[in-house]
Amino acid sequence: MDLSFSDSEEAFRADARAWLTANVPEEPLPSGDTAAGFARHKEWERRLFDDRWAVVSWPEAYGGRDASLWEWLIFEEEYYRAGAPQRVTQNGIFLLAPTLFELGTTEQQDRILPRMASGEETWCQGWSEPDAGSDLAGIRSNAVRDEAAGGWRLSGQKTWTTRGAFCDRMFGLFRSDPDAERHRGLTYYLVDLAADGVTVRGFGRLDGDEGFADVFLEDVFVPDADVLGEVNQGWGVAMATTGSERGLTLRSPGRFSATADRLVELYHDLGGDAADPVLRDDVVRGWMDAEAYRLQTLQTVTALSDGARPGAESSLTKLFWSELDVRLHDTALRLLGPDAELGGAWMKGYQFALSGPIYAGTNEIQRNVVAERVLGLPRK
Ligand SMILES: Cc1cc2nc3c(=O)[nH]c(=O)nc-3n(C[C@H](O)[C@H](O)[C@H](O)COP(=O)(O)OP(=O)(O)OC[C@H]3O[C@@H](n4cnc5c(N)ncnc54)[C@H](O)[C@@H]3O)c2cc1C
């Protein structure tokens, strides 16, 4: 097995590194989960797009570089290594776009992808409802056919929509056939949040950022052109999106390798071997686990490059990266001791890491998926 990259891949890495070195803001931007920070991040996303670094693996026609998945991984490594800003376009680019490429019409791809890549149109995910989180098939928001107008009328409430308070559009699941079995009567819609009948109400997170939102819909018109996939087949479309969310694209290894490297730096800055041996072991373990995730991802990318689709194994990946993120940040806080309480990037990162076992499907649910669909264990 040859784990090294080719000359052209290394040249790609050098280009990415040079651009990031020249362009990443010296001062961190304010959080993209606040109104002011979101606006600043959109400017950054535009710069990435203008120099064709926003969506490297997409076709050139949509603003990409036709880069391979390997090159995309390299770009991600360099991006996090450079400490570049969080991607406020991520729910569009990393979740919706893979599904649009797989199941969208050419018209949808041509219309939506370039505006998504440039950050001109930002997307949030409208799945969870007050009474339907883990049990996603229990959603009640509904869609009623409007034959005369050539579309659908959507009503109901979505909640926990990340950055929904600032985004332009939302992809979401709605019940389009009330009589069908739970998983069969759902359709996947692309909703304009500026449409008549939409009310977006932002609310704060535990860490003080206000990017979450409830989205209320009252008879909101969505044209047929904004149905993604077949009517009443939304569950299958949503599962394609979760494959991306839990698997490769949302949380690439570069993110955790960079955190692990910073943890090692912190360990040395704070006196290195003077540290408690248990803490030292945790630093080493964190670094090794991040490396293990990187190596395991190379295997995933090999399979995807050979034509495989992300399947139930993406639940294993999600379990691993979410728990790794908590461990890395927890170790940093223990290294910092009482100073951790003063706030700073490690504390903020820790608070967000704690939500990793919840979003993208809770880890309890992922364990059920692994038990039933990867290991083939009985449901009860
Ligand atoms: C930071 C963050 C961002 C998010 N962003 C979005 C977003 O952009 N869009 C969106 O639609 N949603 C978003 N969510 C919501 C997220 O998807 C839900 O919180 C998640 O699916 C869990 O649903 P719930 O909160 O309703 O908890 P519940 O489903 O009520 O679960 C409560 C507890 O019961 C456990 N549980 C439930 N069912 C089972 C079972 N069958 N077996 C074992 N244990 C079970 C769960 O694991 C959990 O511990 C976000 C959440 C967070 C934390």
Short mmCIF file of C-alpha atoms and ligand atoms in Angstrom, two decimals:
data_model
loop_
_atom_site.label_atom_id
_atom_site.label_comp_id
_atom_site.label_asym_id
_atom_site.label_seq_id
_atom_site.Cartn_x
_atom_site.Cartn_y
_atom_site.Cartn_z
CA MET A 1 0.00 0.00 0.00
CA ASP A 2 1.39 3.37 -1.02
CA LEU A 3 0.10 6.14 1.24
CA SER A 4 2.12 8.94 -0.36
CA PHE A 5 0.64 11.53 -2.70
CA SER A 6 1.70 11.92 -6.34
CA ASP A 7 3.84 14.83 -7.62
CA SER A 8 0.81 16.59 -9.07
CA GLU A 9 -1.09 16.17 -5.79
CA GLU A 10 1.87 17.65 -3.90
CA ALA A 11 1.92 20.55 -6.39
CA PHE A 12 -1.78 21.07 -5.70
CA ARG A 13 -1.00 21.11 -1.96
CA ALA A 14 1.73 23.70 -2.49
CA ASP A 15 -0.66 25.96 -4.47
CA ALA A 16 -3.35 25.67 -1.81
CA ARG A 17 -0.87 26.34 0.98
CA ALA A 18 0.55 29.40 -0.79
CA TRP A 19 -2.91 30.86 -1.40
CA LEU A 20 -4.01 30.24 2.18
CA THR A 21 -0.80 31.71 3.59
CA ALA A 22 -1.36 34.86 1.57
CA ASN A 23 -5.09 35.18 2.21
CA VAL A 24 -6.21 33.77 5.57
CA PRO A 25 -7.09 36.74 7.81
CA GLU A 26 -4.50 37.26 10.53
CA GLU A 27 -7.12 37.95 13.17
CA PRO A 28 -9.82 35.28 13.53
CA LEU A 29 -13.21 36.46 12.21
CA PRO A 30 -16.06 36.81 14.70
CA SER A 31 -18.14 33.61 14.96
CA GLY A 32 -20.09 32.84 11.78
CA ASP A 33 -23.01 31.88 14.02
CA THR A 34 -23.64 35.56 14.84
CA ALA A 35 -25.20 38.12 12.49
CA ALA A 36 -22.07 40.30 12.22
CA GLY A 37 -19.76 37.29 11.93
CA PHE A 38 -21.91 35.67 9.25
CA ALA A 39 -21.61 38.77 7.04
CA ARG A 40 -17.80 38.75 7.46
CA HIS A 41 -17.65 35.07 6.65
CA LYS A 42 -19.65 35.59 3.48
CA GLU A 43 -16.98 38.06 2.30
CA TRP A 44 -14.36 35.39 3.00
CA GLU A 45 -16.39 32.77 1.11
CA ARG A 46 -16.53 35.14 -1.86
CA ARG A 47 -12.74 35.46 -1.86
CA LEU A 48 -12.38 31.71 -1.82
CA PHE A 49 -14.81 31.46 -4.72
CA ASP A 50 -13.16 34.21 -6.79
CA ASP A 51 -9.87 32.31 -6.70
CA ARG A 52 -11.62 28.95 -7.21
CA TRP A 53 -10.88 27.51 -3.78
CA ALA A 54 -14.48 27.39 -2.55
CA VAL A 55 -15.48 24.06 -4.09
CA VAL A 56 -12.32 22.46 -5.42
CA SER A 57 -13.87 19.08 -6.25
CA TRP A 58 -16.75 20.55 -8.30
CA PRO A 59 -16.71 20.96 -12.10
CA GLU A 60 -15.07 24.13 -13.38
CA ALA A 61 -18.43 25.25 -14.81
CA TYR A 62 -19.73 25.66 -11.26
CA GLY A 63 -16.64 27.40 -9.90
CA GLY A 64 -14.57 24.35 -8.97
CA ARG A 65 -11.28 22.87 -10.17
CA ASP A 66 -12.45 19.36 -11.09
CA ALA A 67 -10.16 18.20 -8.28
CA SER A 68 -10.17 14.54 -7.26
CA LEU A 69 -11.39 13.44 -3.84
CA TRP A 70 -7.72 13.04 -2.88
CA GLU A 71 -7.02 16.64 -3.77
CA TRP A 72 -10.12 17.71 -1.87
CA LEU A 73 -8.75 15.92 1.21
CA ILE A 74 -5.42 17.69 0.74
CA PHE A 75 -7.19 21.04 0.44
CA GLU A 76 -9.11 20.36 3.64
CA GLU A 77 -5.89 19.45 5.47
CA GLU A 78 -4.29 22.69 4.35
CA TYR A 79 -7.40 24.72 5.13
CA TYR A 80 -7.55 23.60 8.76
CA ARG A 81 -3.78 23.67 9.13
CA ALA A 82 -3.85 27.35 8.13
CA GLY A 83 -6.53 28.06 10.76
CA ALA A 84 -8.83 29.44 8.03
CA PRO A 85 -12.37 30.61 8.94
CA GLN A 86 -15.23 28.16 9.48
CA ARG A 87 -17.32 27.61 6.34
CA VAL A 88 -20.74 29.20 6.82
CA THR A 89 -21.72 27.78 3.42
CA GLN A 90 -21.09 24.25 4.64
CA ASN A 91 -24.67 22.99 4.84
CA GLY A 92 -25.14 23.84 1.20
CA ILE A 93 -21.74 22.83 -0.12
CA PHE A 94 -21.12 19.73 1.98
CA LEU A 95 -24.66 18.41 2.55
CA LEU A 96 -27.07 19.56 -0.15
CA ALA A 97 -24.63 19.75 -3.06
CA PRO A 98 -23.60 16.04 -3.04
CA THR A 99 -27.32 15.17 -3.14
CA LEU A 100 -27.95 17.69 -5.94
CA PHE A 101 -25.10 16.18 -7.96
CA GLU A 102 -26.53 12.71 -7.42
CA LEU A 103 -30.27 13.27 -7.72
CA GLY A 104 -30.91 16.84 -8.94
CA THR A 105 -31.95 17.74 -12.48
CA THR A 106 -29.48 19.51 -14.75
CA GLU A 107 -31.67 22.61 -14.51
CA GLN A 108 -31.45 22.53 -10.69
CA GLN A 109 -27.70 21.99 -10.75
CA ASP A 110 -27.12 24.84 -13.21
CA ARG A 111 -29.38 27.23 -11.33
CA ILE A 112 -28.40 26.43 -7.74
CA LEU A 113 -24.78 25.29 -7.56
CA PRO A 114 -22.91 28.41 -8.80
CA ARG A 115 -24.85 30.67 -6.42
CA MET A 116 -24.20 28.25 -3.58
CA ALA A 117 -20.48 28.07 -4.36
CA SER A 118 -20.08 31.86 -4.35
CA GLY A 119 -21.99 32.23 -1.08
CA GLU A 120 -24.52 34.42 -2.89
CA GLU A 121 -27.20 32.03 -1.70
CA THR A 122 -26.71 30.31 1.65
CA TRP A 123 -28.55 27.18 2.73
CA CYS A 124 -29.77 25.70 6.00
CA GLN A 125 -31.10 22.27 6.80
CA GLY A 126 -34.80 21.99 7.73
CA TRP A 127 -35.31 18.50 9.04
CA SER A 128 -35.87 18.56 12.81
CA GLU A 129 -39.22 19.54 14.26
CA PRO A 130 -40.27 20.09 17.88
CA ASP A 131 -41.58 16.50 18.04
CA ALA A 132 -39.29 14.84 15.52
CA GLY A 133 -35.50 14.73 15.91
CA SER A 134 -34.11 11.22 16.15
CA ASP A 135 -37.40 9.96 14.83
CA LEU A 136 -37.12 11.96 11.62
CA ALA A 137 -39.83 9.95 9.88
CA GLY A 138 -42.23 11.32 12.52
CA ILE A 139 -42.23 14.82 10.99
CA ARG A 140 -45.62 16.52 10.71
CA SER A 141 -44.88 19.58 8.55
CA ASN A 142 -46.83 18.95 5.41
CA ALA A 143 -47.01 19.73 1.73
CA VAL A 144 -50.31 20.00 -0.14
CA ARG A 145 -50.48 19.86 -3.93
CA ASP A 146 -51.44 23.10 -5.73
CA GLU A 147 -52.09 21.79 -9.21
CA ALA A 148 -53.23 25.11 -10.67
CA ALA A 149 -50.04 26.91 -9.60
CA GLY A 150 -47.75 23.99 -10.53
CA GLY A 151 -46.29 23.32 -7.12
CA TRP A 152 -46.89 22.70 -3.44
CA ARG A 153 -48.08 24.58 -0.34
CA LEU A 154 -45.92 23.91 2.74
CA SER A 155 -46.99 24.38 6.36
CA GLY A 156 -45.47 23.51 9.73
CA GLN A 157 -42.46 24.25 11.93
CA LYS A 158 -38.79 23.34 11.64
CA THR A 159 -36.39 23.84 14.54
CA TRP A 160 -32.64 23.75 15.36
CA THR A 161 -31.86 25.05 11.87
CA THR A 162 -28.17 25.95 12.07
CA ARG A 163 -27.59 29.53 10.86
CA GLY A 164 -31.25 29.52 9.74
CA ALA A 165 -31.50 33.05 11.11
CA PHE A 166 -29.10 34.26 8.39
CA CYS A 167 -29.57 31.90 5.43
CA ASP A 168 -31.46 32.54 2.20
CA ARG A 169 -32.79 29.07 1.50
CA MET A 170 -33.60 25.84 3.30
CA PHE A 171 -33.67 22.21 2.15
CA GLY A 172 -36.23 20.21 4.08
CA LEU A 173 -38.44 17.18 4.34
CA PHE A 174 -42.23 17.53 4.37
CA ARG A 175 -45.09 15.04 4.50
CA SER A 176 -46.66 15.07 1.03
CA ASP A 177 -48.86 11.98 1.39
CA PRO A 178 -50.59 11.83 4.78
CA ASP A 179 -52.02 8.36 4.07
CA ALA A 180 -48.76 6.65 3.13
CA GLU A 181 -46.56 4.64 5.52
CA ARG A 182 -44.31 7.04 7.54
CA HIS A 183 -41.20 6.74 5.41
CA ARG A 184 -43.01 6.70 2.07
CA GLY A 185 -45.06 9.87 2.14
CA LEU A 186 -42.21 12.38 2.37
CA THR A 187 -40.83 14.78 -0.26
CA TYR A 188 -37.60 16.81 -0.24
CA TYR A 189 -38.18 20.51 -1.04
CA LEU A 190 -35.89 23.47 -1.65
CA VAL A 191 -37.54 26.44 0.06
CA ASP A 192 -36.96 30.16 -0.43
CA LEU A 193 -36.91 31.68 3.06
CA ALA A 194 -37.98 35.05 1.62
CA ALA A 195 -41.22 33.54 0.26
CA ASP A 196 -44.63 34.69 1.55
CA GLY A 197 -45.70 32.72 4.62
CA VAL A 198 -42.20 32.05 6.02
CA THR A 199 -41.29 33.39 9.48
CA VAL A 200 -37.75 32.81 10.73
CA ARG A 201 -37.17 33.32 14.45
CA GLY A 202 -33.56 33.12 15.60
CA PHE A 203 -32.60 31.89 19.05
CA GLY A 204 -29.41 31.57 21.04
CA ARG A 205 -27.19 28.58 21.69
CA LEU A 206 -25.65 27.63 25.02
CA ASP A 207 -22.42 29.39 23.99
CA GLY A 208 -24.26 32.65 23.34
CA ASP A 209 -24.20 32.64 19.52
CA GLU A 210 -27.63 33.29 18.05
CA GLY A 211 -27.49 31.38 14.77
CA PHE A 212 -30.11 28.71 15.50
CA ALA A 213 -33.63 29.34 14.22
CA ASP A 214 -37.17 28.11 14.28
CA VAL A 215 -38.68 28.32 10.80
CA PHE A 216 -42.48 28.62 10.65
CA LEU A 217 -44.25 27.97 7.34
CA GLU A 218 -47.84 28.90 6.55
CA ASP A 219 -49.05 27.86 3.10
CA VAL A 220 -45.68 28.62 1.54
CA PHE A 221 -45.62 28.06 -2.23
CA VAL A 222 -42.77 25.92 -3.62
CA PRO A 223 -42.77 25.34 -7.40
CA ASP A 224 -42.29 21.86 -8.87
CA ALA A 225 -38.84 22.96 -10.05
CA ASP A 226 -37.79 22.98 -6.39
CA VAL A 227 -38.68 19.38 -5.58
CA LEU A 228 -35.44 17.41 -5.24
CA GLY A 229 -35.84 13.79 -6.39
CA GLU A 230 -39.21 12.12 -6.84
CA VAL A 231 -42.38 13.15 -5.03
CA ASN A 232 -42.97 10.88 -1.98
CA GLN A 233 -39.43 9.50 -2.26
CA GLY A 234 -37.91 12.13 0.04
CA TRP A 235 -36.71 9.60 2.62
CA GLY A 236 -34.28 8.08 0.13
CA VAL A 237 -33.09 11.55 -0.92
CA ALA A 238 -32.57 12.49 2.74
CA MET A 239 -30.56 9.33 3.34
CA ALA A 240 -28.21 10.36 0.52
CA THR A 241 -27.69 13.64 2.39
CA THR A 242 -27.05 11.93 5.74
CA GLY A 243 -24.39 9.77 4.08
CA SER A 244 -22.51 13.00 3.36
CA GLU A 245 -23.27 14.50 6.75
CA ARG A 246 -22.07 11.58 8.82
CA GLY A 247 -19.43 10.32 6.44
CA LEU A 248 -16.88 12.16 4.48
CA THR A 249 -17.75 15.69 3.55
CA LEU A 250 -19.02 17.47 6.66
CA ARG A 251 -16.11 16.59 8.91
CA SER A 252 -12.97 15.77 6.97
CA PRO A 253 -9.91 14.48 8.88
CA GLY A 254 -8.00 17.73 8.31
CA ARG A 255 -10.18 19.38 10.96
CA PHE A 256 -9.16 16.89 13.66
CA SER A 257 -5.52 16.56 12.59
CA ALA A 258 -5.17 20.33 12.93
CA THR A 259 -6.82 20.26 16.39
CA ALA A 260 -4.54 17.37 17.44
CA ASP A 261 -1.46 19.27 16.23
CA ARG A 262 -2.57 22.34 18.22
CA LEU A 263 -3.06 20.13 21.26
CA VAL A 264 0.51 18.85 20.97
CA GLU A 265 1.70 22.47 20.64
CA LEU A 266 -0.29 23.44 23.72
CA TYR A 267 1.26 20.53 25.62
CA HIS A 268 4.77 21.75 24.77
CA ASP A 269 3.90 25.41 25.45
CA LEU A 270 2.71 24.46 28.92
CA GLY A 271 5.91 22.74 29.89
CA GLY A 272 5.77 19.43 28.03
CA ASP A 273 7.08 16.55 30.05
CA ALA A 274 6.35 18.34 33.30
CA ALA A 275 2.70 17.49 32.69
CA ASP A 276 0.83 14.78 34.51
CA PRO A 277 1.65 11.44 32.75
CA VAL A 278 -2.06 10.68 32.35
CA LEU A 279 -2.51 13.96 30.48
CA ARG A 280 0.55 13.19 28.37
CA ASP A 281 -0.96 9.84 27.41
CA ASP A 282 -4.22 11.58 26.48
CA VAL A 283 -2.38 14.05 24.24
CA VAL A 284 -0.62 11.17 22.48
CA ARG A 285 -3.82 9.18 22.19
CA GLY A 286 -5.66 12.19 20.74
CA TRP A 287 -2.97 12.67 18.11
CA MET A 288 -2.95 8.95 17.23
CA ASP A 289 -6.74 8.82 16.97
CA ALA A 290 -6.76 11.82 14.62
CA GLU A 291 -4.14 10.05 12.52
CA ALA A 292 -6.22 6.84 12.59
CA TYR A 293 -9.22 8.80 11.29
CA ARG A 294 -7.06 10.24 8.51
CA LEU A 295 -5.85 6.79 7.47
CA GLN A 296 -9.33 5.28 7.67
CA THR A 297 -10.59 8.11 5.44
CA LEU A 298 -8.01 7.19 2.81
CA GLN A 299 -9.69 3.78 2.70
CA THR A 300 -13.14 5.41 2.38
CA VAL A 301 -11.92 7.65 -0.44
CA THR A 302 -10.43 4.65 -2.23
CA ALA A 303 -13.83 2.91 -2.08
CA LEU A 304 -15.71 6.05 -3.22
CA SER A 305 -13.24 6.59 -6.07
CA ASP A 306 -13.97 3.00 -7.15
CA GLY A 307 -17.67 3.87 -7.38
CA ALA A 308 -18.98 2.86 -3.94
CA ARG A 309 -21.74 4.99 -2.34
CA PRO A 310 -21.51 6.04 1.30
CA GLY A 311 -23.65 3.55 3.25
CA ALA A 312 -24.47 2.68 6.85
CA GLU A 313 -20.73 2.59 7.69
CA SER A 314 -20.84 6.39 7.66
CA SER A 315 -22.47 6.01 11.13
CA LEU A 316 -19.22 4.46 12.39
CA THR A 317 -17.31 7.43 11.01
CA LYS A 318 -19.67 9.88 12.71
CA LEU A 319 -19.30 8.12 16.06
CA PHE A 320 -15.54 8.23 15.76
CA TRP A 321 -15.07 11.90 14.77
CA SER A 322 -17.63 13.26 17.21
CA GLU A 323 -16.15 11.43 20.21
CA LEU A 324 -12.61 12.24 19.10
CA ASP A 325 -13.46 15.95 18.97
CA VAL A 326 -14.76 15.89 22.56
CA ARG A 327 -11.65 14.02 23.78
CA LEU A 328 -9.23 16.42 22.06
CA HIS A 329 -10.90 19.48 23.56
CA ASP A 330 -11.37 17.88 26.97
CA THR A 331 -7.65 17.07 27.12
CA ALA A 332 -6.80 20.67 26.21
CA LEU A 333 -9.03 22.03 28.97
CA ARG A 334 -7.43 19.69 31.52
CA LEU A 335 -3.98 20.83 30.36
CA LEU A 336 -5.01 24.45 30.78
CA GLY A 337 -6.44 23.79 34.24
CA PRO A 338 -8.22 26.77 35.82
CA ASP A 339 -7.09 29.01 32.91
CA ALA A 340 -9.55 27.12 30.68
CA GLU A 341 -12.36 28.91 32.50
CA LEU A 342 -11.11 32.24 31.11
CA GLY A 343 -12.69 31.33 27.77
CA GLY A 344 -10.69 31.35 24.58
CA ALA A 345 -10.68 29.09 21.54
CA TRP A 346 -10.32 25.79 23.40
CA MET A 347 -13.36 26.46 25.61
CA LYS A 348 -15.45 27.64 22.64
CA GLY A 349 -14.31 24.56 20.68
CA TYR A 350 -15.16 22.31 23.62
CA GLN A 351 -18.67 23.70 23.89
CA PHE A 352 -19.25 23.07 20.21
CA ALA A 353 -17.60 19.63 20.35
CA LEU A 354 -20.16 18.62 22.99
CA SER A 355 -22.89 18.99 20.38
CA GLY A 356 -21.10 16.62 17.95
CA PRO A 357 -22.67 13.51 19.53
CA ILE A 358 -26.11 15.14 18.99
CA TYR A 359 -26.18 16.76 15.55
CA ALA A 360 -26.12 14.74 12.32
CA GLY A 361 -28.15 12.11 14.22
CA THR A 362 -27.36 11.33 17.87
CA ASN A 363 -24.67 8.80 18.68
CA GLU A 364 -27.24 6.49 20.29
CA ILE A 365 -29.02 6.37 16.94
CA GLN A 366 -25.69 5.79 15.13
CA ARG A 367 -25.03 2.83 17.45
CA ASN A 368 -28.44 1.41 16.54
CA VAL A 369 -27.62 1.81 12.83
CA VAL A 370 -24.22 0.14 13.27
CA ALA A 371 -25.78 -2.73 15.25
CA GLU A 372 -28.56 -3.37 12.77
CA ARG A 373 -27.18 -2.39 9.38
CA VAL A 374 -23.43 -2.91 9.66
CA LEU A 375 -23.28 -5.85 12.11
CA GLY A 376 -26.64 -7.35 11.10
CA LEU A 377 -27.83 -7.75 14.70
CA PRO A 378 -31.58 -8.22 15.32
CA ARG A 379 -33.63 -5.05 15.94
CA LYS A 380 -34.73 -6.08 19.45
C1 LIG B 1 -25.34 21.99 17.12
C2 LIG B 1 -26.57 21.41 16.51
C3 LIG B 1 -26.93 21.76 15.23
C4 LIG B 1 -28.09 21.25 14.65
N1 LIG B 1 -28.42 21.68 13.38
C5 LIG B 1 -29.56 21.21 12.82
C6 LIG B 1 -29.96 21.69 11.53
O1 LIG B 1 -29.28 22.52 10.90
N2 LIG B 1 -31.11 21.23 10.99
C7 LIG B 1 -31.90 20.32 11.63
O2 LIG B 1 -32.90 19.92 11.07
N3 LIG B 1 -31.57 19.85 12.87
C8 LIG B 1 -30.42 20.29 13.48
N4 LIG B 1 -30.07 19.86 14.73
C9 LIG B 1 -30.99 18.98 15.47
C10 LIG B 1 -30.50 17.55 15.60
O3 LIG B 1 -30.58 16.88 14.38
C11 LIG B 1 -31.36 16.87 16.68
O4 LIG B 1 -31.07 17.53 17.90
C12 LIG B 1 -31.06 15.40 16.79
O5 LIG B 1 -31.48 14.69 15.67
C13 LIG B 1 -31.75 14.79 18.05
O6 LIG B 1 -33.10 15.08 18.07
P1 LIG B 1 -33.78 15.72 19.35
O7 LIG B 1 -32.98 16.89 19.78
O8 LIG B 1 -35.22 15.93 19.03
O9 LIG B 1 -33.61 14.62 20.50
P2 LIG B 1 -34.52 13.31 20.69
O10 LIG B 1 -34.72 12.64 19.38
O11 LIG B 1 -35.73 13.68 21.47
O12 LIG B 1 -33.56 12.40 21.59
C14 LIG B 1 -33.39 12.63 22.99
C15 LIG B 1 -32.45 11.54 23.51
O13 LIG B 1 -33.03 10.24 23.33
C16 LIG B 1 -32.16 9.39 22.60
N5 LIG B 1 -32.95 8.53 21.70
C17 LIG B 1 -33.98 8.91 20.91
N6 LIG B 1 -34.44 7.85 20.19
C18 LIG B 1 -33.65 6.79 20.52
C19 LIG B 1 -33.59 5.41 20.11
N7 LIG B 1 -34.44 4.93 19.20
N8 LIG B 1 -32.63 4.62 20.65
C20 LIG B 1 -31.75 5.11 21.57
N9 LIG B 1 -31.76 6.40 22.01
C21 LIG B 1 -32.68 7.23 21.48
C22 LIG B 1 -31.29 10.34 21.79
O14 LIG B 1 -30.06 9.74 21.44
C23 LIG B 1 -31.11 11.50 22.77
O15 LIG B 1 -30.09 11.21 23.68
C24 LIG B 1 -28.91 20.34 15.35
C25 LIG B 1 -28.56 19.97 16.65
C26 LIG B 1 -27.41 20.50 17.24
C27 LIG B 1 -27.07 20.08 18.64
#
